[in-house]
Amino acid sequence: MNKQHLIPHLFRNEFSKIVTVLCKKFGLANIQLAEDIVAETFLIATETWGLKGIPPNPTAWLYAVAQNKTKDILKRNQVFKHKITPDLKDQPITSATFQLDLSEQNILDGQIQMLFALCNPAISTTSQIALALKILCGFGVHEIANAFLTNKATINKRLHRGKQKLRQQNIDLSFPLPHEIENRLPNILSILYLLFNEGYYSKTAQKTLQKDICLEAMQLLYNLLKYPPTNQPQTNALMALFCFQASRFDARTNHLNEPILYAHQDQNIWDKELIAKGNYYLNLSAQKNMVTKYHLEAAIAYWHTNVTTPAKEKWEAILQLYNQLLQIAYSPIAALNRTYALSQTNSCSEAIQEALKIDLKDNHLYYALLAELYKDLDPQKQLEYLQLTLAFAKTENDRKVLLKKIKAVRVD
């Protein structure tokens, strides 16, 4: 990997590790200071490597510089006195005060603890996701803004509010008690689910960014699977869902980043290894007598990657799974997806009648699906719904794709 790509790669991989270790050492109240130390570390790396070349072990080099930079910054009287010493309470100040434990186990423990800290119900969902992307995934504010299709000022506000809550709630980095883990795991899984979807369904034109967000969500979930108390059936079910969804990532858009509907995707470029992993985690999720929405969504995603079962049988299985999903975790989007399965098993007319009952008038997917269902029944209706979908277009690429579809409609 050349220098141009190595530094961003290392930043993404090592940023959260060093920040987490610093926060474990000096408290979450000093999270901004931790980020500043890491930012200075990478600035030194950029300048030094540009002059002297990349060292044989760049990660170890970064850790050594971060260690020294921590000492330098914390020894500045005002910073140490007013920001750090109060958190250390009655601990004696020795050379060990400035030593960072950058061992693999401490980093892993810290990242899981950080995930629990950031996914605190006291913090708004949007701030939780922004904090996870920034602190645990190493994304820059500009990248997060692109993913959310918003501006940097909005993301900075979300990050500021989230960090403020961390300080106000006096949240620390530690493993919760067993009963607290059981109570808080659903919220963590929900945030990771939203984080993955933020990448998978993002309208940003940067396909690499979309995929990176999905992979980071998968890595955070994988960390939870390494920790026995959070290695639960629902955790495995969510990982199965992520694997099945990610397996079709490259087949979902063409070279112009235009969406390719499931029926027209090239199955040859589906990731067979990820599909196999999805099957593995789905089997693990079934080891206890538990069915969550993640189990059902993972099973639905499994059928979407199944290429050996006859289509009729496959869509009937998907329809039944959607029926179960709506019983235990109703959502308008799930109901809308069910109508497409209904169109494949019964008829488009019946699916349209069901779709019209769903309260999703402010969602572009609602109109896009109705346009698809009307395609072979009523071109005029198809055109009307495509035009309604166009009104929701957030990017220029969306507009181009929809205008192309509108132009292709033939109305007698």
Short mmCIF file of C-alpha atoms in Angstrom, two decimals:
data_model
loop_
_atom_site.label_atom_id
_atom_site.label_comp_id
_atom_site.label_asym_id
_atom_site.label_seq_id
_atom_site.Cartn_x
_atom_site.Cartn_y
_atom_site.Cartn_z
CA MET A 1 0.00 0.00 0.00
CA ASN A 2 1.51 3.36 -1.00
CA LYS A 3 1.90 6.36 1.29
CA GLN A 4 -1.08 8.18 -0.24
CA HIS A 5 -3.46 5.40 0.81
CA LEU A 6 -1.64 4.12 3.90
CA ILE A 7 -2.18 7.14 6.15
CA PRO A 8 -5.99 7.33 5.62
CA HIS A 9 -6.14 3.54 6.05
CA LEU A 10 -4.19 3.68 9.31
CA PHE A 11 -6.21 6.64 10.53
CA ARG A 12 -9.45 4.73 10.01
CA ASN A 13 -8.07 1.62 11.74
CA GLU A 14 -6.03 3.12 14.56
CA PHE A 15 -7.93 6.32 15.40
CA SER A 16 -10.62 4.62 17.49
CA LYS A 17 -8.11 2.30 19.16
CA ILE A 18 -5.90 5.09 20.50
CA VAL A 19 -8.84 7.37 21.40
CA THR A 20 -10.48 4.50 23.29
CA VAL A 21 -7.33 3.69 25.26
CA LEU A 22 -6.87 7.37 26.15
CA CYS A 23 -10.49 7.61 27.32
CA LYS A 24 -10.09 4.44 29.39
CA LYS A 25 -7.07 6.03 31.02
CA PHE A 26 -8.31 9.57 31.59
CA GLY A 27 -12.10 9.35 31.38
CA LEU A 28 -14.74 10.10 28.77
CA ALA A 29 -14.96 13.68 30.02
CA ASN A 30 -11.64 14.19 28.23
CA ILE A 31 -12.71 12.67 24.92
CA GLN A 32 -11.98 15.87 22.99
CA LEU A 33 -8.47 15.95 24.42
CA ALA A 34 -8.02 12.31 23.38
CA GLU A 35 -9.08 13.15 19.83
CA ASP A 36 -6.67 16.11 19.78
CA ILE A 37 -3.77 13.87 20.83
CA VAL A 38 -4.53 11.38 18.05
CA ALA A 39 -4.95 14.18 15.49
CA GLU A 40 -1.52 15.56 16.42
CA THR A 41 -0.06 12.06 16.22
CA PHE A 42 -1.28 11.66 12.65
CA LEU A 43 -0.11 15.14 11.73
CA ILE A 44 3.40 14.20 12.89
CA ALA A 45 3.15 10.94 10.92
CA THR A 46 2.17 12.79 7.75
CA GLU A 47 5.05 15.25 8.07
CA THR A 48 7.71 12.73 9.16
CA TRP A 49 6.85 9.98 6.71
CA GLY A 50 6.76 12.51 3.91
CA LEU A 51 10.39 13.37 4.63
CA LYS A 52 11.88 10.10 5.88
CA GLY A 53 9.59 7.48 4.39
CA ILE A 54 7.20 5.03 6.04
CA PRO A 55 8.72 3.06 8.96
CA PRO A 56 8.84 -0.77 8.85
CA ASN A 57 6.09 -1.03 11.50
CA PRO A 58 3.89 2.06 11.06
CA THR A 59 1.34 0.98 13.69
CA ALA A 60 3.99 0.58 16.41
CA TRP A 61 5.46 3.94 15.33
CA LEU A 62 2.05 5.59 15.77
CA TYR A 63 1.59 4.06 19.21
CA ALA A 64 5.01 5.29 20.32
CA VAL A 65 4.32 8.82 19.09
CA ALA A 66 0.86 8.81 20.69
CA GLN A 67 2.49 7.74 23.96
CA ASN A 68 5.00 10.61 23.81
CA LYS A 69 2.41 13.12 22.64
CA THR A 70 0.21 12.15 25.60
CA LYS A 71 3.05 12.93 28.00
CA ASP A 72 3.77 16.27 26.29
CA ILE A 73 0.18 17.45 26.25
CA LEU A 74 -0.76 16.28 29.73
CA LYS A 75 2.31 17.86 31.29
CA ARG A 76 1.23 21.28 30.13
CA ASN A 77 0.26 22.61 33.53
CA GLN A 78 -3.15 24.06 32.73
CA VAL A 79 -4.34 21.03 30.76
CA PHE A 80 -3.12 18.54 33.33
CA LYS A 81 -4.31 20.52 36.34
CA HIS A 82 -7.78 21.46 35.16
CA LYS A 83 -8.74 18.58 32.82
CA ILE A 84 -6.99 15.44 33.99
CA THR A 85 -6.04 15.64 37.68
CA PRO A 86 -9.68 15.92 38.91
CA ASP A 87 -10.53 12.68 37.12
CA LEU A 88 -7.57 10.86 38.68
CA LYS A 89 -8.85 11.82 42.16
CA ASP A 90 -6.42 10.59 44.83
CA GLN A 91 -4.19 8.51 42.55
CA PRO A 92 -0.48 9.36 42.93
CA ILE A 93 1.03 11.02 39.87
CA THR A 94 3.88 8.80 38.66
CA SER A 95 5.45 7.82 35.34
CA ALA A 96 2.76 5.13 35.10
CA THR A 97 0.16 7.91 34.96
CA PHE A 98 1.25 8.63 31.40
CA GLN A 99 1.67 5.02 30.22
CA LEU A 100 -0.94 3.76 27.76
CA ASP A 101 -1.95 0.10 27.63
CA LEU A 102 -2.13 -0.46 23.88
CA SER A 103 -2.36 -4.24 24.14
CA GLU A 104 -4.78 -6.02 21.81
CA GLN A 105 -7.02 -7.15 24.68
CA ASN A 106 -7.22 -3.70 26.28
CA ILE A 107 -8.08 -2.16 22.92
CA LEU A 108 -10.82 -4.74 22.28
CA ASP A 109 -12.25 -4.32 25.79
CA GLY A 110 -12.14 -0.55 25.37
CA GLN A 111 -13.94 -0.61 22.03
CA ILE A 112 -16.76 -2.74 23.46
CA GLN A 113 -16.97 -0.49 26.52
CA MET A 114 -16.97 2.58 24.27
CA LEU A 115 -19.84 1.08 22.28
CA PHE A 116 -21.86 0.69 25.48
CA ALA A 117 -21.00 4.25 26.48
CA LEU A 118 -21.93 5.84 23.15
CA CYS A 119 -25.14 3.84 22.79
CA ASN A 120 -26.55 5.31 25.97
CA PRO A 121 -30.32 6.01 25.81
CA ALA A 122 -29.68 9.49 27.23
CA ILE A 123 -28.03 10.42 23.91
CA SER A 124 -30.22 11.02 20.85
CA THR A 125 -30.15 8.36 18.15
CA THR A 126 -28.68 10.73 15.54
CA SER A 127 -25.90 11.72 17.95
CA GLN A 128 -25.23 8.07 18.85
CA ILE A 129 -24.73 7.20 15.18
CA ALA A 130 -22.57 10.27 14.54
CA LEU A 131 -20.43 9.51 17.60
CA ALA A 132 -20.06 5.86 16.57
CA LEU A 133 -18.94 6.87 13.08
CA LYS A 134 -16.50 9.48 14.41
CA ILE A 135 -15.03 7.80 17.49
CA LEU A 136 -15.39 4.07 16.85
CA CYS A 137 -15.06 4.04 13.07
CA GLY A 138 -12.61 6.91 12.52
CA PHE A 139 -14.71 8.77 9.94
CA GLY A 140 -14.12 12.47 9.42
CA VAL A 141 -16.89 15.02 9.85
CA HIS A 142 -16.97 15.60 6.08
CA GLU A 143 -17.47 11.86 5.43
CA ILE A 144 -20.25 11.61 8.01
CA ALA A 145 -21.96 14.66 6.48
CA ASN A 146 -21.79 13.02 3.04
CA ALA A 147 -23.31 9.80 4.39
CA PHE A 148 -26.19 11.69 6.01
CA LEU A 149 -26.55 14.03 3.00
CA THR A 150 -26.19 17.02 5.29
CA ASN A 151 -23.53 19.63 6.09
CA LYS A 152 -20.55 19.61 8.43
CA ALA A 153 -22.14 22.16 10.77
CA THR A 154 -25.07 19.81 11.44
CA ILE A 155 -22.76 16.87 12.16
CA ASN A 156 -20.57 18.99 14.44
CA LYS A 157 -23.68 19.95 16.42
CA ARG A 158 -24.70 16.31 16.78
CA LEU A 159 -21.20 15.39 17.93
CA HIS A 160 -21.08 18.30 20.36
CA ARG A 161 -24.46 17.43 21.88
CA GLY A 162 -23.45 13.77 22.19
CA LYS A 163 -20.15 14.57 23.92
CA GLN A 164 -21.96 17.00 26.19
CA LYS A 165 -24.31 14.20 27.27
CA LEU A 166 -21.34 11.91 27.94
CA ARG A 167 -19.98 14.53 30.34
CA GLN A 168 -23.33 15.40 31.93
CA GLN A 169 -24.25 11.76 32.53
CA ASN A 170 -20.77 11.06 33.93
CA ILE A 171 -20.61 7.96 31.73
CA ASP A 172 -17.45 5.92 32.20
CA LEU A 173 -15.74 3.21 30.18
CA SER A 174 -16.41 -0.07 31.95
CA PHE A 175 -18.29 -3.28 31.35
CA PRO A 176 -21.87 -2.98 32.63
CA LEU A 177 -23.17 -5.46 35.19
CA PRO A 178 -24.72 -8.65 33.69
CA HIS A 179 -28.33 -7.48 34.13
CA GLU A 180 -27.42 -4.09 32.62
CA ILE A 181 -25.88 -5.79 29.58
CA GLU A 182 -29.11 -7.71 29.01
CA ASN A 183 -31.13 -4.49 29.24
CA ARG A 184 -28.82 -2.39 27.07
CA LEU A 185 -27.89 -4.89 24.37
CA PRO A 186 -31.13 -4.28 22.38
CA ASN A 187 -30.32 -0.57 22.07
CA ILE A 188 -26.74 -1.29 20.96
CA LEU A 189 -27.95 -3.74 18.32
CA SER A 190 -30.52 -1.19 17.18
CA ILE A 191 -27.81 1.48 16.74
CA LEU A 192 -25.57 -0.92 14.80
CA TYR A 193 -28.59 -1.87 12.66
CA LEU A 194 -29.20 1.82 11.90
CA LEU A 195 -25.49 2.38 11.31
CA PHE A 196 -25.32 -0.45 8.77
CA ASN A 197 -28.46 0.80 7.04
CA GLU A 198 -27.00 4.31 6.93
CA GLY A 199 -24.29 2.88 4.70
CA TYR A 200 -26.36 0.31 2.81
CA TYR A 201 -29.17 2.67 1.85
CA SER A 202 -27.22 5.94 1.84
CA LYS A 203 -27.81 8.19 -1.16
CA THR A 204 -24.26 9.51 -1.16
CA ALA A 205 -22.55 9.20 -4.53
CA GLN A 206 -19.44 7.80 -2.82
CA LYS A 207 -19.91 4.05 -3.13
CA THR A 208 -16.67 3.36 -1.23
CA LEU A 209 -17.95 5.40 1.71
CA GLN A 210 -21.22 3.45 1.73
CA LYS A 211 -19.38 0.14 1.85
CA ASP A 212 -16.93 1.33 4.50
CA ILE A 213 -19.77 2.28 6.85
CA CYS A 214 -21.31 -1.18 6.44
CA LEU A 215 -17.99 -2.89 7.10
CA GLU A 216 -17.38 -0.77 10.20
CA ALA A 217 -20.82 -1.70 11.56
CA MET A 218 -19.97 -5.35 10.95
CA GLN A 219 -16.63 -4.99 12.75
CA LEU A 220 -18.28 -3.42 15.80
CA LEU A 221 -20.83 -6.23 15.86
CA TYR A 222 -18.04 -8.79 15.49
CA ASN A 223 -16.40 -7.29 18.58
CA LEU A 224 -19.62 -7.96 20.50
CA LEU A 225 -19.52 -11.59 19.35
CA LYS A 226 -16.03 -11.91 20.87
CA TYR A 227 -17.40 -10.87 24.28
CA PRO A 228 -19.34 -13.83 25.81
CA PRO A 229 -22.06 -11.79 27.60
CA THR A 230 -23.05 -10.10 24.31
CA ASN A 231 -22.61 -13.19 22.13
CA GLN A 232 -26.35 -13.85 22.13
CA PRO A 233 -28.76 -15.33 19.54
CA GLN A 234 -29.97 -11.89 18.47
CA THR A 235 -26.37 -10.71 18.03
CA ASN A 236 -25.64 -13.66 15.73
CA ALA A 237 -28.90 -13.07 13.87
CA LEU A 238 -27.96 -9.45 13.20
CA MET A 239 -24.52 -10.52 11.97
CA ALA A 240 -26.21 -13.02 9.63
CA LEU A 241 -28.40 -10.21 8.28
CA PHE A 242 -25.38 -7.96 7.73
CA CYS A 243 -23.49 -10.73 5.91
CA PHE A 244 -26.38 -11.57 3.59
CA GLN A 245 -27.02 -7.90 2.81
CA ALA A 246 -23.35 -7.07 2.28
CA SER A 247 -22.94 -10.06 -0.05
CA ARG A 248 -25.03 -8.25 -2.69
CA PHE A 249 -23.46 -4.83 -2.18
CA ASP A 250 -21.50 -4.64 -5.44
CA ALA A 251 -24.44 -5.96 -7.46
CA ARG A 252 -26.87 -3.28 -6.29
CA THR A 253 -25.57 -0.47 -8.53
CA ASN A 254 -24.00 -0.15 -11.97
CA HIS A 255 -20.86 1.75 -12.99
CA LEU A 256 -22.88 5.00 -12.96
CA ASN A 257 -24.00 4.28 -9.37
CA GLU A 258 -27.55 3.76 -10.63
CA PRO A 259 -29.59 1.24 -8.60
CA ILE A 260 -30.12 -2.26 -9.99
CA LEU A 261 -33.31 -3.94 -8.79
CA TYR A 262 -32.95 -7.33 -7.13
CA ALA A 263 -34.50 -9.19 -10.08
CA HIS A 264 -31.86 -7.77 -12.44
CA GLN A 265 -28.75 -8.18 -10.28
CA ASP A 266 -25.82 -10.23 -11.54
CA GLN A 267 -25.73 -13.16 -9.13
CA ASN A 268 -22.21 -14.02 -10.27
CA ILE A 269 -20.80 -11.04 -8.39
CA TRP A 270 -22.60 -11.80 -5.14
CA ASP A 271 -19.98 -12.49 -2.46
CA LYS A 272 -20.19 -16.25 -1.87
CA GLU A 273 -17.93 -16.09 1.20
CA LEU A 274 -20.21 -13.58 2.91
CA ILE A 275 -23.25 -15.71 2.05
CA ALA A 276 -21.54 -18.70 3.69
CA LYS A 277 -20.79 -16.60 6.77
CA GLY A 278 -24.41 -15.48 6.84
CA ASN A 279 -25.53 -19.11 6.90
CA TYR A 280 -23.04 -19.81 9.71
CA TYR A 281 -24.29 -17.00 11.94
CA LEU A 282 -27.93 -17.75 11.13
CA ASN A 283 -27.41 -21.32 12.33
CA LEU A 284 -25.75 -20.04 15.52
CA SER A 285 -28.67 -17.69 16.15
CA ALA A 286 -31.05 -20.65 16.25
CA GLN A 287 -29.34 -22.37 19.19
CA LYS A 288 -31.81 -20.96 21.72
CA ASN A 289 -35.58 -20.79 21.61
CA MET A 290 -35.69 -17.13 20.60
CA VAL A 291 -37.11 -15.29 17.59
CA THR A 292 -36.41 -11.59 17.19
CA LYS A 293 -36.91 -9.22 14.29
CA TYR A 294 -33.24 -9.77 13.43
CA HIS A 295 -33.84 -13.52 13.09
CA LEU A 296 -36.72 -12.92 10.70
CA GLU A 297 -34.95 -10.23 8.67
CA ALA A 298 -31.88 -12.46 8.43
CA ALA A 299 -34.05 -15.33 7.20
CA ILE A 300 -35.62 -13.03 4.59
CA ALA A 301 -32.16 -11.91 3.49
CA TYR A 302 -31.09 -15.57 3.31
CA TRP A 303 -33.87 -16.34 0.84
CA HIS A 304 -32.77 -13.38 -1.28
CA THR A 305 -29.34 -15.01 -1.67
CA ASN A 306 -30.78 -18.47 -2.36
CA VAL A 307 -30.45 -19.32 -6.05
CA THR A 308 -31.40 -23.01 -6.00
CA THR A 309 -35.02 -22.91 -4.77
CA PRO A 310 -37.76 -22.28 -7.38
CA ALA A 311 -38.87 -18.63 -7.39
CA LYS A 312 -42.48 -19.36 -6.41
CA GLU A 313 -41.42 -21.37 -3.37
CA LYS A 314 -38.82 -18.78 -2.39
CA TRP A 315 -41.23 -15.84 -2.48
CA GLU A 316 -43.85 -17.80 -0.54
CA ALA A 317 -41.27 -18.38 2.20
CA ILE A 318 -40.36 -14.68 2.18
CA LEU A 319 -44.04 -13.69 2.39
CA GLN A 320 -44.59 -15.92 5.43
CA LEU A 321 -41.52 -14.45 7.13
CA TYR A 322 -42.82 -10.93 6.53
CA ASN A 323 -46.15 -11.98 8.05
CA GLN A 324 -44.30 -13.11 11.19
CA LEU A 325 -42.13 -9.99 11.24
CA LEU A 326 -45.14 -7.68 11.13
CA GLN A 327 -46.67 -9.52 14.07
CA ILE A 328 -43.68 -9.04 16.40
CA ALA A 329 -42.17 -5.78 15.08
CA TYR A 330 -44.51 -3.88 12.79
CA SER A 331 -43.05 -1.13 10.65
CA PRO A 332 -44.49 0.56 7.55
CA ILE A 333 -41.31 -0.25 5.58
CA ALA A 334 -41.59 -3.95 6.42
CA ALA A 335 -45.26 -3.84 5.41
CA LEU A 336 -44.26 -2.21 2.13
CA ASN A 337 -41.62 -4.86 1.46
CA ARG A 338 -44.23 -7.51 2.17
CA THR A 339 -46.40 -6.13 -0.64
CA TYR A 340 -43.61 -6.77 -3.14
CA ALA A 341 -43.38 -10.39 -1.96
CA LEU A 342 -47.16 -10.56 -2.32
CA SER A 343 -46.87 -9.38 -5.93
CA GLN A 344 -44.50 -12.28 -6.62
CA THR A 345 -46.70 -14.95 -5.02
CA ASN A 346 -50.20 -13.69 -5.85
CA SER A 347 -50.67 -10.70 -8.14
CA CYS A 348 -49.65 -7.08 -8.60
CA SER A 349 -53.29 -6.02 -8.25
CA GLU A 350 -53.57 -7.59 -4.81
CA ALA A 351 -50.21 -6.11 -3.81
CA ILE A 352 -51.35 -2.63 -4.88
CA GLN A 353 -54.47 -2.89 -2.72
CA GLU A 354 -52.31 -3.79 0.28
CA ALA A 355 -49.76 -1.05 -0.47
CA LEU A 356 -52.45 1.63 -0.60
CA LYS A 357 -53.41 0.80 3.00
CA ILE A 358 -49.92 1.63 4.30
CA ASP A 359 -49.28 5.05 5.81
CA LEU A 360 -46.06 5.96 4.01
CA LYS A 361 -47.12 8.96 1.96
CA ASP A 362 -43.97 10.87 2.93
CA ASN A 363 -41.55 8.17 1.78
CA HIS A 364 -40.12 7.87 -1.73
CA LEU A 365 -40.01 4.07 -1.47
CA TYR A 366 -43.79 3.99 -1.23
CA TYR A 367 -44.25 5.74 -4.58
CA ALA A 368 -41.34 3.88 -6.19
CA LEU A 369 -42.88 0.50 -5.32
CA LEU A 370 -46.32 1.52 -6.56
CA ALA A 371 -44.73 2.66 -9.82
CA GLU A 372 -43.09 -0.75 -10.15
CA LEU A 373 -46.34 -2.59 -9.36
CA TYR A 374 -48.29 -0.58 -11.93
CA LYS A 375 -45.65 -1.07 -14.66
CA ASP A 376 -47.47 -3.89 -16.45
CA LEU A 377 -51.00 -2.91 -15.37
CA ASP A 378 -51.41 0.80 -15.96
CA PRO A 379 -48.57 2.86 -17.54
CA GLN A 380 -50.39 6.11 -16.73
CA LYS A 381 -50.46 5.23 -13.03
CA GLN A 382 -46.84 4.13 -13.25
CA LEU A 383 -45.93 7.53 -14.69
CA GLU A 384 -47.84 9.38 -11.96
CA TYR A 385 -46.07 7.49 -9.19
CA LEU A 386 -42.66 7.94 -10.82
CA GLN A 387 -43.29 11.68 -10.89
CA LEU A 388 -44.24 11.59 -7.21
CA THR A 389 -41.03 9.67 -6.50
CA LEU A 390 -39.09 12.33 -8.39
CA ALA A 391 -40.33 14.97 -5.94
CA PHE A 392 -38.41 13.15 -3.18
CA ALA A 393 -35.10 12.91 -5.09
CA LYS A 394 -32.25 14.07 -2.86
CA THR A 395 -29.34 13.83 -5.28
CA GLU A 396 -28.74 14.69 -8.90
CA ASN A 397 -28.07 11.02 -9.61
CA ASP A 398 -31.51 10.09 -8.22
CA ARG A 399 -33.09 12.67 -10.50
CA LYS A 400 -31.25 11.35 -13.57
CA VAL A 401 -32.31 7.76 -12.87
CA LEU A 402 -35.95 8.70 -12.33
CA LEU A 403 -36.09 10.98 -15.36
CA LYS A 404 -34.72 8.13 -17.46
CA LYS A 405 -37.49 5.85 -16.15
CA ILE A 406 -40.14 8.50 -16.77
CA LYS A 407 -38.92 8.98 -20.32
CA ALA A 408 -39.12 5.22 -20.95
CA VAL A 409 -42.81 4.95 -19.96
CA ARG A 410 -45.12 4.52 -22.94
CA VAL A 411 -48.63 5.84 -22.34
CA ASP A 412 -51.21 5.16 -25.08
#
